Amino acid sequence: MPSSLEFALGITLVPPASAAREVLAAAAARAGLRVVDGVEGASLALVDLTAPGSGPALAALLDSPRAPRLSLVVLVEPGEQGFAAAEPLRPLDVLTTPVVAHELVFRLQRAASRHMERESQERGQEDMSLLLELTADYAESPDVEALLYGVTRRLAEKLDIARATLVMLGRSADEGIIVAASDDPALKDLRIELSRYPEIREVMRTGRPVVMEEAPTHPLLGDVERRAVAARGIHAIAALPLPVRGQVRGVLLLRAAGRRRTFTPREIDFLTTVAHATAVALRNASVLQTVRGQTEAEKTARLAAEEQAASFKPYQLFFANVSEGVAILDDKASVLSLNPSGAAMLDMPADMARGRHLHQVTQPVDDGVLMELVTAASRGEARSGVDVEVCTALGRRLTLSMSAAPLRDEDAATILSFRDVTDARKLEDELRQTKDFLERLIDSSVDAIIAADLKGRIILFNKGAEALVGYTAQEAMSSLTAERLYPPGVARRIMATLRGTEHGGKGRMSLTREDLIHRSGERVPVNMTASIVYETGREVFSVGIFTDMRDRMKLERKLSDAQTRLEESEKSAVIVALAGTAAHELNQPLTSVMGYAELLKRKLKEEDFAWKPVDIIYREAERMAEIVRKIGKITRYETKSYMGEQQILDLDKATSHED
């Protein structure tokens, strides 16, 4: 069975008693059709003008309400007269008797395909008519609430669905507001909890349409939602985003029940276009101003008008007015059409570009990137957001962001859209270079630089910080908080200091000495400065710069020890000099005392009264000479206790190293 006849169209025979019934039954089965009695359920009719009674049967067929929707295949006698009889009926095909089975199969297949194409075109025209009506209403109707109700009502009638609803997003992520519903003109401004509508939350998350066939068993719904959907007899749900400037501002929600079992891809495409148009219209409406708090009505109206070209016109009018360049290519990548925006972008009139190869029109710097994009589209693959550097007809170098998708038209093979991102890419490169420079600058700093958000989560941790506290940047930013880097209570004290004005002004803390906690638990002394970074007056994050003071403190201790030793050395030098002077000065009188005492002892006898005192004088002078000798040998300052807490020089220790 041909894939195009997948849905088995019905075909009826007129008149029913025609002799062609038997051959029609066999041929219809092979052609993927089903034979039905009467016009109900029929899309095609085989009219046998050679059969008796064909005239009244044909008249009854043409008078039936179903006649405008039927496509006719006419069976006539060979000859000019037979074809002349068939011409007023405007049939899709004409056969002559006798009927050949394989020819009838071929003719029926071709007629069925043409019928489906015609119906598709008619539905497309109906969609376009409704879309243009809605567009006109959006532009002219002053009553927005009545307009939105009319939109939902007409959609529900056109699609034969249970309900169509417009839901706008509220101020919080969990709140929605129903602004219109097809089954209740009085329903408006009804606030709902989006937690009960998983399909709306999914559209908000992805920005894409959500279609749920077999809704009562769909995995996106929870048990409660499935039971509610089943109780209402809902078979399918479609939710389409209402995008305004890249953001989902609302959802068009449709529910199918009764005879309607699902939504076709064509219907989803049509509804997507309607949703876009509605979103643009709401941008200039008081309903959107109430829901989203927007007050710039004139600006909104102007932007809505600008976006109409990209939302209201999905066909030729769309391509003619869209701001992006659009080119239609054939299967050899030659340009079939180029819209005005694309022609202006490439500095080449559209008629001049027509028939030329895409390479000649764009003159890409890298042929491979562009041709790979087009080749992928010819294989049925859609690609988007591919940057291609081109040279225009006037020699301008541009960077274009291109998207390509396949087409199913007989002549066209690819639709190519592109937009000029030259300035944006230059700005991105400059920002990237600036970012890389700042990151290298921060990482190359010897000092530790640490930043944290207002909840204390680390957002910046340079190489110096890794060396200072022993954590890697990845560990710090994934599991560490600023509070854990300080002793208990210090982080809060620092933030309180930063918010004060006593230490360098509000949001700043001048140089101060603090301790950080190393991964090993060791306290690391640092000098630090800190500040709070503000954005439009609001605190965003805090940053601190830390200098490791361990080496400096070791050096300070060494200097202190050296100073102490120097002071002791100086003190010892003074003592030694004093001792030498005292010994020198005392030696002379002691020598005289001992000499005279010895002379006296020689002149006296032991039994004399004066001999003993003179002997005591001599011995004590001799002892004093020994003390003076020790004083002369003092080389260091050593003391001992004397009479309680008093300290005196310890001569034995001060001279012991000379012994």
XYZ file of C-alpha atoms in Angstrom:
659
model
C 0.000 0.000 0.000
C 1.459 3.427 -0.797
C 2.482 5.408 2.231
C 0.466 8.431 1.055
C -2.755 6.397 1.346
C -2.063 5.251 4.858
C -5.487 6.345 6.120
C -7.514 4.295 3.564
C -9.823 6.784 1.844
C -13.351 5.650 1.030
C -14.632 5.344 -2.566
C -18.263 4.924 -3.663
C -19.711 3.710 -6.970
C -22.340 5.737 -8.900
C -24.730 4.267 -9.789
C -24.465 1.467 -7.198
C -25.741 -1.131 -9.703
C -22.938 -0.427 -12.202
C -21.256 -3.441 -13.778
C -17.924 -1.982 -12.688
C -18.577 -2.908 -9.044
C -16.670 -6.162 -9.161
C -13.562 -4.741 -10.832
C -13.732 -1.679 -8.530
C -13.728 -3.869 -5.416
C -10.540 -5.652 -6.514
C -8.777 -2.510 -7.743
C -9.694 -0.455 -4.632
C -8.161 -3.048 -2.338
C -4.910 -2.990 -4.325
C -4.918 0.817 -4.362
C -5.343 1.018 -0.597
C -8.946 2.282 -0.728
C -12.106 0.953 0.815
C -15.405 0.712 -1.060
C -18.364 2.309 0.791
C -22.071 2.553 0.003
C -23.422 6.072 -0.321
C -21.540 9.343 -0.026
C -21.126 9.301 3.762
C -17.597 8.196 4.523
C -16.530 8.579 0.886
C -13.794 10.841 -0.399
C -13.775 9.550 -3.990
C -16.568 8.535 -6.346
C -16.259 6.340 -9.458
C -19.038 7.629 -11.761
C -19.959 5.136 -14.516
C -21.605 7.265 -17.239
C -21.980 4.114 -19.357
C -24.307 2.394 -16.861
C -28.113 2.549 -17.148
C -29.588 5.088 -14.707
C -26.320 6.968 -14.325
C -28.027 10.331 -14.983
C -30.407 10.380 -11.977
C -27.750 8.810 -9.729
C -25.227 11.449 -10.763
C -27.754 14.245 -10.182
C -28.493 12.906 -6.689
C -24.770 12.743 -5.988
C -24.185 16.352 -7.085
C -27.126 17.567 -4.984
C -25.861 15.927 -1.788
C -24.178 18.141 0.888
C -21.120 15.953 0.613
C -20.620 16.674 -3.110
C -18.177 19.635 -2.733
C -15.791 17.417 -0.763
C -15.863 14.517 -3.248
C -13.294 13.899 -6.002
C -14.644 12.176 -9.116
C -13.178 9.523 -11.411
C -15.405 9.123 -14.483
C -15.881 6.009 -16.650
C -16.998 6.853 -20.238
C -17.409 5.277 -23.656
C -14.410 5.713 -25.964
C -14.731 8.645 -28.282
C -15.178 12.385 -28.315
C -18.766 12.260 -27.099
C -17.867 10.337 -23.943
C -15.113 12.783 -22.966
C -17.398 15.717 -23.695
C -19.944 14.280 -21.235
C -17.274 13.992 -18.529
C -15.804 17.494 -18.943
C -18.532 19.439 -17.001
C -17.923 17.197 -13.969
C -14.263 18.397 -13.708
C -13.091 14.885 -12.709
C -9.648 14.035 -11.385
C -9.340 11.338 -14.040
C -11.266 9.743 -16.925
C -11.253 6.063 -17.983
C -12.802 4.408 -20.993
C -14.542 1.067 -21.259
C -13.728 -1.720 -21.103
C -12.036 -1.224 -17.732
C -8.591 -2.818 -17.326
C -7.885 -3.811 -13.714
C -4.245 -2.692 -13.471
C -5.070 0.613 -15.181
C -7.909 1.232 -12.737
C -5.544 0.572 -9.801
C -3.066 3.126 -11.181
C -5.781 5.726 -11.877
C -7.348 5.288 -8.424
C -3.986 5.653 -6.673
C -3.244 8.839 -8.597
C -6.740 10.208 -7.938
C -6.420 9.464 -4.217
C -3.079 11.273 -4.079
C -4.510 14.297 -5.893
C -7.532 14.296 -3.611
C -5.303 14.351 -0.536
C -3.195 17.146 -2.021
C -6.334 19.135 -2.758
C -7.682 18.619 0.738
C -4.326 19.607 2.181
C -4.342 22.787 0.103
C -7.917 23.547 1.108
C -7.114 23.022 4.771
C -4.046 25.217 4.341
C -6.219 27.908 2.776
C -8.720 27.560 5.623
C -5.897 27.858 8.135
C -4.545 30.898 6.328
C -7.988 32.494 6.194
C -8.523 31.969 9.902
C -5.018 33.220 10.664
C -5.596 36.367 8.604
C -8.943 36.901 10.343
C -7.264 36.583 13.725
C -4.496 38.928 12.609
C -7.021 41.526 11.538
C -8.923 41.125 14.807
C -5.716 41.502 16.815
C -4.934 44.711 14.990
C -8.419 46.253 15.125
C -10.373 44.953 18.120
C -10.368 47.312 21.141
C -11.956 44.698 23.426
C -9.046 42.392 24.193
C -10.979 40.125 26.564
C -13.760 39.503 24.043
C -11.144 39.006 21.332
C -9.284 36.327 23.307
C -12.508 34.492 24.058
C -13.380 34.648 20.337
C -9.984 33.188 19.430
C -10.357 30.222 21.782
C -13.965 29.646 20.681
C -13.094 29.647 16.958
C -10.160 27.295 17.537
C -12.371 24.895 19.474
C -15.001 24.959 16.724
C -12.498 24.577 13.890
C -10.681 21.653 15.504
C -13.806 20.121 17.069
C -12.195 19.901 20.512
C -13.624 20.019 24.027
C -11.828 23.151 25.197
C -9.232 25.746 24.202
C -7.695 27.870 26.960
C -5.233 30.763 27.093
C -3.069 30.649 30.221
C -0.629 33.477 31.011
C 2.220 33.025 33.464
C 1.896 34.848 36.768
C 4.487 36.712 38.816
C 5.772 33.509 40.423
C 6.912 30.346 38.650
C 4.095 28.318 40.260
C 1.211 30.588 39.283
C -0.810 30.794 36.084
C -3.752 32.990 35.052
C -6.516 31.803 32.709
C -7.406 34.831 30.581
C -9.848 33.124 28.183
C -11.574 29.754 27.679
C -13.634 28.605 24.698
C -16.468 27.131 26.775
C -17.024 30.059 29.167
C -17.060 33.712 27.992
C -17.166 34.897 31.610
C -14.022 33.013 32.626
C -11.051 35.406 32.937
C -8.306 36.262 35.408
C -8.674 32.871 37.115
C -5.493 32.038 39.012
C -4.365 28.409 38.939
C -1.520 26.402 40.481
C 0.825 25.194 37.738
C 1.839 22.226 39.884
C -1.459 20.655 38.715
C -0.575 21.177 35.041
C 2.624 19.242 34.157
C 2.084 19.951 30.443
C 2.309 23.730 31.051
C 5.409 23.350 33.216
C 7.039 21.244 30.466
C 6.341 23.948 27.864
C 7.825 26.571 30.219
C 10.917 24.405 30.693
C 11.576 23.552 27.035
C 9.909 26.409 25.153
C 8.475 23.829 22.707
C 4.988 22.433 22.028
C 3.916 19.434 24.101
C 1.460 16.953 22.561
C 0.155 14.134 24.745
C -1.653 11.388 22.863
C -3.448 8.839 25.045
C -3.454 11.466 27.798
C -5.013 9.203 30.505
C -1.866 7.037 30.417
C 0.777 9.621 29.495
C 3.894 9.416 31.734
C 4.167 13.217 32.036
C 0.990 13.271 34.120
C 0.871 12.082 37.704
C -1.694 9.652 39.068
C -4.045 12.430 40.191
C -3.884 14.210 36.819
C -4.400 10.922 34.907
C -7.536 10.148 36.911
C -8.891 13.667 36.358
C -8.219 13.497 32.603
C -9.825 10.070 32.303
C -12.897 11.213 34.275
C -13.459 14.098 31.819
C -13.128 11.823 28.777
C -10.085 13.685 27.455
C -8.130 11.712 24.836
C -5.326 14.106 23.912
C -3.780 17.337 25.193
C -1.741 19.923 23.260
C 0.113 22.795 24.936
C 1.825 25.429 22.781
C 4.089 28.233 24.002
C 3.235 31.898 23.604
C 6.741 33.284 23.036
C 7.532 36.974 23.277
C 11.108 37.910 22.395
C 12.430 34.463 23.164
C 10.620 33.988 26.494
C 7.524 31.885 27.164
C 4.913 34.291 28.530
C 1.923 31.964 28.325
C 0.486 28.712 26.942
C -2.308 27.862 24.501
C -3.842 24.722 26.032
C -6.173 22.452 24.003
C -7.997 19.297 25.085
C -9.536 16.765 22.706
C -12.478 14.616 23.752
C -15.377 12.724 22.147
C -14.778 11.896 18.459
C -11.486 13.788 18.397
C -8.698 11.363 19.433
C -5.498 13.251 18.623
C -3.874 16.276 16.912
C -2.217 15.927 13.507
C 1.223 17.445 12.770
C -0.418 19.924 10.379
C -2.762 21.074 13.143
C 0.133 21.481 15.564
C 1.983 23.609 12.976
C -1.115 25.759 12.509
C -1.658 26.104 16.262
C 1.997 27.051 16.720
C 1.532 29.910 14.247
C -1.667 31.001 16.033
C 0.165 30.874 19.375
C 2.935 33.095 17.993
C 0.402 35.567 16.641
C -1.505 35.582 19.922
C 1.672 36.132 21.901
C 2.592 39.149 19.797
C -0.929 40.544 20.110
C -0.899 40.085 23.880
C 2.322 42.010 24.069
C 0.329 45.140 23.203
C -2.679 44.209 25.336
C -3.714 45.398 28.758
C -4.114 41.766 29.845
C -0.392 41.172 29.441
C 0.337 44.487 31.173
C -1.790 43.394 34.132
C -0.236 39.943 34.368
C 3.408 40.897 33.767
C 3.363 44.455 35.097
C 4.471 46.109 31.861
C 3.562 49.778 31.473
C 5.314 50.812 28.265
C 2.272 50.473 26.025
C 3.597 52.432 23.081
C 6.886 50.529 23.053
C 5.001 47.232 23.286
C 2.774 48.121 20.357
C 5.772 49.038 18.216
C 7.594 45.814 19.088
C 4.446 43.812 18.421
C 4.201 45.362 14.971
C 7.823 44.476 14.293
C 7.259 40.877 15.357
C 4.114 40.482 13.258
C 6.278 39.975 10.192
C 7.885 36.975 11.900
C 4.700 35.562 13.411
C 1.670 36.288 11.230
C 2.977 35.423 7.794
C 4.110 31.797 7.603
C 4.194 31.761 3.828
C 5.444 34.177 1.179
C 4.428 37.229 3.168
C 6.494 35.920 6.056
C 9.630 35.494 3.950
C 9.205 38.905 2.376
C 9.073 40.723 5.712
C 11.136 38.648 8.130
C 14.299 40.383 9.354
C 16.430 37.298 8.828
C 17.739 36.349 5.412
C 15.879 33.411 3.842
C 16.935 31.551 0.702
C 15.188 28.614 -0.995
C 17.631 26.256 -2.723
C 17.115 23.489 -5.242
C 18.699 20.051 -4.987
C 21.911 21.420 -6.568
C 22.245 24.236 -3.989
C 21.259 26.886 -6.547
C 19.135 29.790 -5.308
C 15.453 29.607 -6.272
C 14.436 32.663 -4.232
C 16.041 35.141 -1.848
C 14.008 37.380 0.433
C 14.665 41.157 0.682
C 16.485 40.894 4.017
C 18.841 38.270 2.614
C 19.451 40.321 -0.528
C 20.311 43.405 1.525
C 22.575 41.375 3.785
C 24.525 39.865 0.873
C 24.577 43.126 -1.140
C 22.984 41.326 -4.103
C 19.534 41.903 -5.668
C 17.225 38.901 -5.380
C 16.762 38.596 -9.145
C 20.542 38.547 -9.642
C 20.954 35.799 -7.023
C 18.234 33.628 -8.552
C 19.721 30.687 -10.448
C 23.225 31.132 -9.040
C 24.950 28.546 -6.889
C 24.936 29.339 -3.187
C 28.733 29.492 -3.206
C 28.663 32.314 -5.801
C 26.097 34.274 -3.805
C 27.818 34.030 -0.405
C 31.512 33.551 -1.350
C 32.266 31.704 1.928
C 35.726 31.760 3.467
C 35.406 28.044 4.294
C 33.520 26.174 1.562
C 33.364 22.985 3.616
C 31.284 24.428 6.481
C 28.607 25.854 4.173
C 28.340 22.833 1.887
C 28.217 20.424 4.830
C 25.250 22.427 6.139
C 23.412 22.217 2.808
C 24.332 18.559 2.293
C 22.943 17.662 5.707
C 19.647 19.363 4.827
C 19.490 17.434 1.536
C 19.803 14.240 3.606
C 16.779 15.286 5.638
C 18.741 16.612 8.623
C 18.017 20.059 10.047
C 20.964 22.105 11.297
C 20.855 25.427 13.122
C 23.194 28.061 14.510
C 26.209 27.298 12.279
C 28.567 30.290 11.898
C 29.826 30.854 8.338
C 32.170 33.662 7.284
C 31.155 35.117 3.919
C 32.163 37.923 1.571
C 29.311 39.985 0.109
C 29.084 41.246 -3.439
C 30.449 44.613 -2.234
C 33.405 42.981 -0.480
C 32.109 43.203 3.099
C 33.272 40.400 5.404
C 30.389 39.102 7.525
C 29.816 36.302 9.987
C 26.387 34.757 9.369
C 24.624 32.359 11.710
C 22.952 29.912 9.328
C 20.223 27.304 9.730
C 19.145 24.809 7.076
C 16.196 22.437 6.880
C 14.875 20.125 4.149
C 11.807 20.932 2.051
C 9.436 18.486 0.371
C 8.480 20.666 -2.553
C 9.007 19.184 -6.015
C 11.538 21.872 -7.012
C 12.949 23.154 -3.719
C 15.232 21.004 -1.633
C 16.455 23.257 1.199
C 15.354 26.338 3.112
C 18.313 28.346 4.385
C 17.917 31.123 6.950
C 20.720 33.365 8.135
C 21.343 36.438 10.268
C 24.277 38.797 10.632
C 26.158 38.088 13.874
C 29.413 39.838 12.932
C 29.263 42.438 15.699
C 27.984 39.899 18.208
C 30.847 37.491 17.494
C 33.411 40.307 17.737
C 31.952 41.298 21.086
C 31.956 37.660 22.224
C 35.623 37.336 21.231
C 36.525 40.519 23.101
C 34.612 39.384 26.175
C 36.224 35.947 25.970
C 39.696 37.472 25.699
C 38.973 39.805 28.616
C 37.659 36.903 30.665
C 40.711 34.765 29.844
C 43.039 37.659 30.714
C 41.337 38.276 34.058
C 41.356 34.567 34.881
C 45.078 34.331 34.079
C 45.721 37.489 36.089
C 43.856 36.153 39.106
C 45.455 32.709 38.876
C 48.958 34.164 38.537
C 48.581 36.211 41.718
C 50.833 35.041 44.568
C 48.227 36.188 47.065
C 45.125 34.107 47.635
C 41.941 35.551 46.090
C 38.666 34.038 47.287
C 35.113 35.169 46.436
C 31.846 33.874 47.880
C 28.174 34.599 47.274
C 25.844 35.858 49.965
C 25.181 32.292 51.153
C 28.882 31.686 51.668
C 29.345 29.399 48.645
C 32.776 29.731 47.037
C 32.591 31.112 43.471
C 36.269 32.042 42.936
C 39.337 30.229 44.256
C 42.664 30.984 42.576
C 45.986 29.085 42.609
C 47.251 31.196 45.487
C 44.247 30.122 47.564
C 44.927 26.467 46.747
C 48.498 26.831 48.012
C 47.402 28.755 51.109
C 44.687 26.477 52.533
C 45.341 23.141 50.774
C 42.011 22.723 48.896
C 41.737 22.511 45.102
C 39.531 25.046 43.344
C 37.112 22.280 42.319
C 36.786 21.056 45.910
C 36.326 24.572 47.238
C 33.611 25.551 44.743
C 31.724 22.267 45.040
C 31.622 21.572 48.778
C 33.367 24.323 50.761
C 31.834 27.397 52.376
C 33.635 30.582 53.331
C 32.754 30.067 57.003
C 34.842 26.873 57.146
C 37.962 28.790 56.072
C 37.975 30.852 59.271
C 38.009 30.043 62.984
C 34.489 29.931 64.509
C 32.677 33.271 64.359
C 35.337 35.094 62.329
C 33.460 34.998 58.988
C 30.389 36.655 60.521
C 32.567 39.262 62.202
C 34.272 40.075 58.899
C 30.916 40.492 57.103
C 29.693 42.745 59.917
C 32.895 44.792 59.547
C 32.402 45.051 55.782
C 28.864 46.353 56.235
C 30.102 48.964 58.701
C 31.967 52.183 57.968
C 34.756 52.107 60.571
C 37.343 50.080 58.634
C 37.746 51.723 55.212
C 34.128 52.641 54.424
C 30.971 50.687 53.737
C 31.630 47.511 51.799
C 35.405 47.691 52.352
C 37.794 46.405 55.006
C 41.327 47.768 55.239
C 44.395 45.617 55.925
C 43.962 43.435 58.987
C 45.569 40.351 60.539
C 43.440 37.185 60.682
C 43.891 33.409 60.737
C 42.681 30.944 58.067
C 42.128 27.234 58.718
C 44.282 24.972 56.538
C 42.851 21.690 55.285
C 45.077 19.932 57.827
C 43.574 21.981 60.665
C 46.619 24.251 61.020
C 45.954 27.933 61.584
C 47.556 30.054 58.872
C 48.245 33.704 59.814
C 47.384 36.105 56.978
C 47.104 39.776 56.197
C 43.827 40.384 54.393
C 41.727 43.026 52.735
C 38.110 42.454 51.676
C 35.209 44.155 49.932
C 31.589 43.589 48.950
C 30.718 43.778 45.251
C 27.440 45.572 44.527
C 25.154 45.483 41.485
C 22.614 48.308 41.210
C 22.984 48.887 44.930
C 22.404 45.250 45.839
C 25.027 43.016 47.458
C 26.098 40.311 45.011
C 29.211 38.667 46.476
C 32.226 39.352 48.684
C 35.906 38.967 47.806
C 39.003 38.768 49.956
C 42.737 38.989 49.169
C 44.989 37.098 51.582
C 48.778 37.300 52.038
C 50.492 34.346 53.739
C 52.344 35.664 56.810
C 54.035 32.408 57.892
C 57.410 33.124 56.246
C 57.342 36.725 57.365
C 56.539 35.739 60.939
C 59.399 33.215 60.919
C 61.700 35.966 59.717
C 60.383 38.292 62.422
C 61.075 35.642 65.060
C 64.620 35.174 63.742
C 65.179 38.928 63.818
C 63.807 39.076 67.364
C 66.111 36.270 68.470
C 69.078 37.960 66.816
C 68.170 41.228 68.508
C 68.012 39.465 71.863
C 71.377 37.844 71.297
C 72.818 41.174 70.214
C 71.517 42.836 73.338
C 72.993 40.070 75.485
C 76.283 40.352 73.585
C 76.342 44.077 74.127
C 75.575 43.594 77.797
C 78.335 40.990 78.086
C 80.765 43.328 76.346
C 79.970 46.059 78.861
C 80.439 43.652 81.760
C 83.754 42.393 80.363
C 85.007 45.935 79.787
C 83.898 46.948 83.281
C 85.463 43.846 84.799
C 88.755 44.495 83.011
C 88.805 48.094 84.197
C 87.909 47.120 87.768
C 90.557 44.392 87.855
C 93.175 46.783 86.513
C 92.285 49.549 88.942
C 92.067 47.248 92.016
C 95.271 45.333 91.340
C 97.554 48.279 92.161
C 96.214 49.134 95.651
C 95.918 45.429 96.477
C 99.507 44.842 95.466
C 100.570 47.697 97.806
C 98.426 46.349 100.670
C 99.849 42.846 100.287
C 103.419 44.150 100.008
C 103.230 46.261 103.183
C 101.447 43.433 105.016
C 104.195 41.008 104.066
C 106.917 43.497 105.258
C 105.148 43.875 108.558
C 104.938 40.111 109.000
C 108.664 39.803 108.426
C 109.458 42.405 111.100
C 107.081 40.853 113.625
C 107.294 37.592 115.389
C 104.402 35.193 115.683
C 104.108 35.785 119.413
C 103.761 39.485 118.874
C 100.308 40.972 119.395
C 100.296 42.639 115.916
C 101.450 39.625 113.941
C 98.033 37.939 113.782
C 96.042 40.987 112.555
C 98.756 41.642 109.957
C 98.504 37.996 108.838
C 94.673 38.323 108.487
C 95.145 41.504 106.441
C 97.615 39.690 104.183
C 95.341 36.654 103.635
C 92.222 38.753 102.997
C 94.156 40.917 100.561
C 95.348 37.757 98.882
C 91.709 36.561 98.654
C 90.676 39.914 97.203
C 93.465 39.577 94.641
C 92.017 36.222 93.615
C 88.585 37.838 93.244
C 90.081 40.637 91.187
C 91.816 38.014 89.038
C 88.428 36.363 88.404
C 86.853 39.711 87.618
C 89.521 40.251 85.010
C 88.621 36.922 83.389
C 84.821 37.609 83.050
C 83.648 36.862 79.454
C 79.879 36.559 79.813
C 76.974 37.738 81.872
C 75.795 35.127 84.390
C 73.840 35.884 87.573
C 72.752 34.133 90.747
C 70.202 34.808 93.451
C 71.299 36.763 96.461
C 69.233 37.613 99.477
C 65.784 36.719 98.177
C 64.911 37.956 94.715
C 68.024 40.075 94.226
C 70.404 38.965 91.451
C 74.192 39.390 91.548
C 76.969 38.420 89.151
C 78.035 34.758 89.413
C 81.855 35.038 89.094
C 82.406 31.296 88.897
C 79.981 30.803 85.937
C 81.042 33.999 84.236
C 84.658 32.771 84.136
C 84.192 28.975 84.141
C 84.873 28.524 80.396
C 88.403 29.873 80.979
C 89.220 27.127 83.442
